């Protein structure tokens, strides 16, 4: 996590944000109505999200490296080589000749410390919108559910794409409806933080998948090669859960480069997980079950055993493993159709649709026999009972 010095842009709002009020920010449409051109407003919103850190100007997970140039209203360009240059230009700019954009191409450092050349504003804001948020993980909604900070999911960073329109929610509970990717990016730039409002729909070559909560989003995205679950077969249920246990922070993690890092909260944990930097846990690890009991584990084996205790294979837990944890761990693929509570399910999307209609817990029962295909060797395993499913679970934990 980088140390940031936040630049308080509201001090210069009168100068910088005047751009939206200029005559050339408006277009007249064919029907005679006047519409605001979004480009200028988007530039303002992007500037409002920046902060300095010594090496450049940060924009979420991106760093626009020094030196770069800013373009003023009259077309002149100003070189920025340091934090002091950037802050001085913003605080002392002429209100009649203010900043309108960066000068492209820009050299940007991404979250993996790779230098990327950015050709224009469109590329810059798309990279910005794809950043995994640094905060907001673990925040709770009005219904007690765990919120997910919004970020762009598309073919560049995932095997899925968001299906629009979707609803986003701000910190005050207000809903923002976005019709397409451009509006999604504009909304992220215009707000300090936004959250997904579930359900959302993700799409890939196999069709659409309805995502109803943070656990389903984690499971779906970790099915993609771009988002590899670093904790192997441990089911991660959101930003602060392992299986049925809540993680007690702070914890220590081993990173892929062999170093260790102390993680203070859900925000840091989620950000590191999605960045692909986590190799495992440093023990002992303190967990709390759903009854408030403290569980301390001192090894991978102890953690695996504790997770196994979550799965008593009552109907709901059996479904959770069969449709989520096992496939998420890359252990097997389900051979459809499968019957749940008398309802035939032909694919994952239908499974989630069926879940939404079930009111009686008894209807969560898997109607055996069912079968899966093991990914390692392609063999088929027939399941005739929850006991067979339990044995498969142990094998997958391997």
PDB file of N, CA, C and O in Angstrom, residues 138-148 169-173 195-199 211-215:
ATOM      1  N   UNK A 138     -15.885  -4.718   2.969  1.00  0.00           N
ATOM      2  CA  UNK A 138     -16.330  -4.971   4.336  1.00  0.00           C
ATOM      3  C   UNK A 138     -17.403  -4.011   4.804  1.00  0.00           C
ATOM      4  O   UNK A 138     -17.988  -4.215   5.867  1.00  0.00           O
ATOM      5  N   UNK A 139     -17.669  -2.948   4.033  1.00  0.00           N
ATOM      6  CA  UNK A 139     -18.775  -2.061   4.385  1.00  0.00           C
ATOM      7  C   UNK A 139     -20.089  -2.816   4.245  1.00  0.00           C
ATOM      8  O   UNK A 139     -20.235  -3.690   3.385  1.00  0.00           O
ATOM      9  N   UNK A 140     -21.048  -2.470   5.080  1.00  0.00           N
ATOM     10  CA  UNK A 140     -22.328  -3.168   5.070  1.00  0.00           C
ATOM     11  C   UNK A 140     -23.445  -2.334   4.504  1.00  0.00           C
ATOM     12  O   UNK A 140     -23.490  -1.114   4.691  1.00  0.00           O
ATOM     13  N   UNK A 141     -24.343  -2.987   3.777  1.00  0.00           N
ATOM     14  CA  UNK A 141     -25.510  -2.313   3.237  1.00  0.00           C
ATOM     15  C   UNK A 141     -26.603  -2.185   4.281  1.00  0.00           C
ATOM     16  O   UNK A 141     -26.501  -2.700   5.396  1.00  0.00           O
ATOM     17  N   UNK A 142     -27.684  -1.528   3.909  1.00  0.00           N
ATOM     18  CA  UNK A 142     -28.796  -1.305   4.840  1.00  0.00           C
ATOM     19  C   UNK A 142     -29.464  -2.618   5.239  1.00  0.00           C
ATOM     20  O   UNK A 142     -30.084  -2.715   6.301  1.00  0.00           O
ATOM     21  N   UNK A 143     -29.318  -3.649   4.391  1.00  0.00           N
ATOM     22  CA  UNK A 143     -29.897  -4.953   4.708  1.00  0.00           C
ATOM     23  C   UNK A 143     -28.921  -5.876   5.414  1.00  0.00           C
ATOM     24  O   UNK A 143     -29.221  -7.057   5.638  1.00  0.00           O
ATOM     25  N   UNK A 144     -27.747  -5.341   5.789  1.00  0.00           N
ATOM     26  CA  UNK A 144     -26.755  -6.142   6.487  1.00  0.00           C
ATOM     27  C   UNK A 144     -25.817  -6.910   5.587  1.00  0.00           C
ATOM     28  O   UNK A 144     -24.883  -7.561   6.065  1.00  0.00           O
ATOM     29  N   UNK A 145     -26.025  -6.858   4.279  1.00  0.00           N
ATOM     30  CA  UNK A 145     -25.154  -7.577   3.348  1.00  0.00           C
ATOM     31  C   UNK A 145     -23.833  -6.845   3.191  1.00  0.00           C
ATOM     32  O   UNK A 145     -23.727  -5.647   3.454  1.00  0.00           O
ATOM     33  N   UNK A 146     -22.807  -7.590   2.751  1.00  0.00           N
ATOM     34  CA  UNK A 146     -21.483  -7.003   2.548  1.00  0.00           C
ATOM     35  C   UNK A 146     -21.429  -6.341   1.181  1.00  0.00           C
ATOM     36  O   UNK A 146     -21.768  -6.960   0.162  1.00  0.00           O
ATOM     37  N   UNK A 147     -21.016  -5.089   1.144  1.00  0.00           N
ATOM     38  CA  UNK A 147     -20.975  -4.342  -0.094  1.00  0.00           C
ATOM     39  C   UNK A 147     -19.689  -4.618  -0.867  1.00  0.00           C
ATOM     40  O   UNK A 147     -18.673  -4.998  -0.284  1.00  0.00           O
ATOM     41  N   UNK A 148     -19.747  -4.402  -2.182  1.00  0.00           N
ATOM     42  CA  UNK A 148     -18.579  -4.573  -3.048  1.00  0.00           C
ATOM     43  C   UNK A 148     -18.309  -3.250  -3.751  1.00  0.00           C
ATOM     44  O   UNK A 148     -19.154  -2.773  -4.520  1.00  0.00           O
ATOM     45  N   UNK A 169     -24.477   2.211  -6.005  1.00  0.00           N
ATOM     46  CA  UNK A 169     -24.957   2.901  -4.805  1.00  0.00           C
ATOM     47  C   UNK A 169     -23.818   3.705  -4.209  1.00  0.00           C
ATOM     48  O   UNK A 169     -22.695   3.193  -4.078  1.00  0.00           O
ATOM     49  N   UNK A 170     -24.085   4.970  -3.834  1.00  0.00           N
ATOM     50  CA  UNK A 170     -23.034   5.773  -3.213  1.00  0.00           C
ATOM     51  C   UNK A 170     -23.040   5.586  -1.701  1.00  0.00           C
ATOM     52  O   UNK A 170     -23.814   4.787  -1.153  1.00  0.00           O
ATOM     53  N   UNK A 171     -22.152   6.304  -1.009  1.00  0.00           N
ATOM     54  CA  UNK A 171     -22.000   6.137   0.441  1.00  0.00           C
ATOM     55  C   UNK A 171     -23.246   6.516   1.217  1.00  0.00           C
ATOM     56  O   UNK A 171     -23.442   6.067   2.350  1.00  0.00           O
ATOM     57  N   UNK A 172     -24.114   7.329   0.613  1.00  0.00           N
ATOM     58  CA  UNK A 172     -25.333   7.765   1.291  1.00  0.00           C
ATOM     59  C   UNK A 172     -26.547   6.926   0.934  1.00  0.00           C
ATOM     60  O   UNK A 172     -27.664   7.254   1.315  1.00  0.00           O
ATOM     61  N   UNK A 173     -26.320   5.862   0.174  1.00  0.00           N
ATOM     62  CA  UNK A 173     -27.426   4.985  -0.196  1.00  0.00           C
ATOM     63  C   UNK A 173     -28.177   5.416  -1.440  1.00  0.00           C
ATOM     64  O   UNK A 173     -29.194   4.805  -1.785  1.00  0.00           O
ATOM     65  N   UNK A 195     -20.682   1.479  -4.971  1.00  0.00           N
ATOM     66  CA  UNK A 195     -20.777   0.052  -4.727  1.00  0.00           C
ATOM     67  C   UNK A 195     -21.726  -0.574  -5.743  1.00  0.00           C
ATOM     68  O   UNK A 195     -22.665   0.068  -6.210  1.00  0.00           O
ATOM     69  N   UNK A 196     -21.481  -1.850  -6.066  1.00  0.00           N
ATOM     70  CA  UNK A 196     -22.430  -2.578  -6.895  1.00  0.00           C
ATOM     71  C   UNK A 196     -23.727  -2.784  -6.116  1.00  0.00           C
ATOM     72  O   UNK A 196     -23.709  -3.082  -4.924  1.00  0.00           O
ATOM     73  N   UNK A 197     -24.860  -2.640  -6.815  1.00  0.00           N
ATOM     74  CA  UNK A 197     -26.148  -3.012  -6.244  1.00  0.00           C
ATOM     75  C   UNK A 197     -26.537  -4.350  -6.860  1.00  0.00           C
ATOM     76  O   UNK A 197     -26.780  -4.441  -8.064  1.00  0.00           O
ATOM     77  N   UNK A 198     -26.602  -5.391  -6.029  1.00  0.00           N
ATOM     78  CA  UNK A 198     -26.932  -6.715  -6.533  1.00  0.00           C
ATOM     79  C   UNK A 198     -28.439  -6.877  -6.680  1.00  0.00           C
ATOM     80  O   UNK A 198     -29.206  -6.244  -5.954  1.00  0.00           O
ATOM     81  N   UNK A 199     -28.874  -7.737  -7.632  1.00  0.00           N
ATOM     82  CA  UNK A 199     -28.031  -8.573  -8.489  1.00  0.00           C
ATOM     83  C   UNK A 199     -27.451  -7.791  -9.663  1.00  0.00           C
ATOM     84  O   UNK A 199     -28.025  -6.808 -10.112  1.00  0.00           O
ATOM     85  N   UNK A 211     -25.284 -12.560 -10.576  1.00  0.00           N
ATOM     86  CA  UNK A 211     -24.481 -12.482  -9.360  1.00  0.00           C
ATOM     87  C   UNK A 211     -25.303 -11.775  -8.288  1.00  0.00           C
ATOM     88  O   UNK A 211     -25.710 -10.624  -8.460  1.00  0.00           O
ATOM     89  N   UNK A 212     -25.520 -12.474  -7.179  1.00  0.00           N
ATOM     90  CA  UNK A 212     -26.434 -11.968  -6.158  1.00  0.00           C
ATOM     91  C   UNK A 212     -25.749 -11.399  -4.917  1.00  0.00           C
ATOM     92  O   UNK A 212     -26.401 -10.740  -4.116  1.00  0.00           O
ATOM     93  N   UNK A 213     -24.445 -11.652  -4.755  1.00  0.00           N
ATOM     94  CA  UNK A 213     -23.766 -11.187  -3.546  1.00  0.00           C
ATOM     95  C   UNK A 213     -22.261 -11.257  -3.751  1.00  0.00           C
ATOM     96  O   UNK A 213     -21.772 -11.697  -4.808  1.00  0.00           O
ATOM     97  N   UNK A 214     -21.520 -10.836  -2.731  1.00  0.00           N
ATOM     98  CA  UNK A 214     -20.058 -10.766  -2.836  1.00  0.00           C
ATOM     99  C   UNK A 214     -19.447 -12.156  -2.997  1.00  0.00           C
ATOM    100  O   UNK A 214     -18.469 -12.332  -3.739  1.00  0.00           O
ATOM    101  N   UNK A 215     -20.006 -13.173  -2.339  1.00  0.00           N
ATOM    102  CA  UNK A 215     -19.449 -14.505  -2.452  1.00  0.00           C
ATOM    103  C   UNK A 215     -19.545 -15.016  -3.889  1.00  0.00           C
ATOM    104  O   UNK A 215     -18.603 -15.615  -4.419  1.00  0.00           O
TER     105      UNK A 215
END
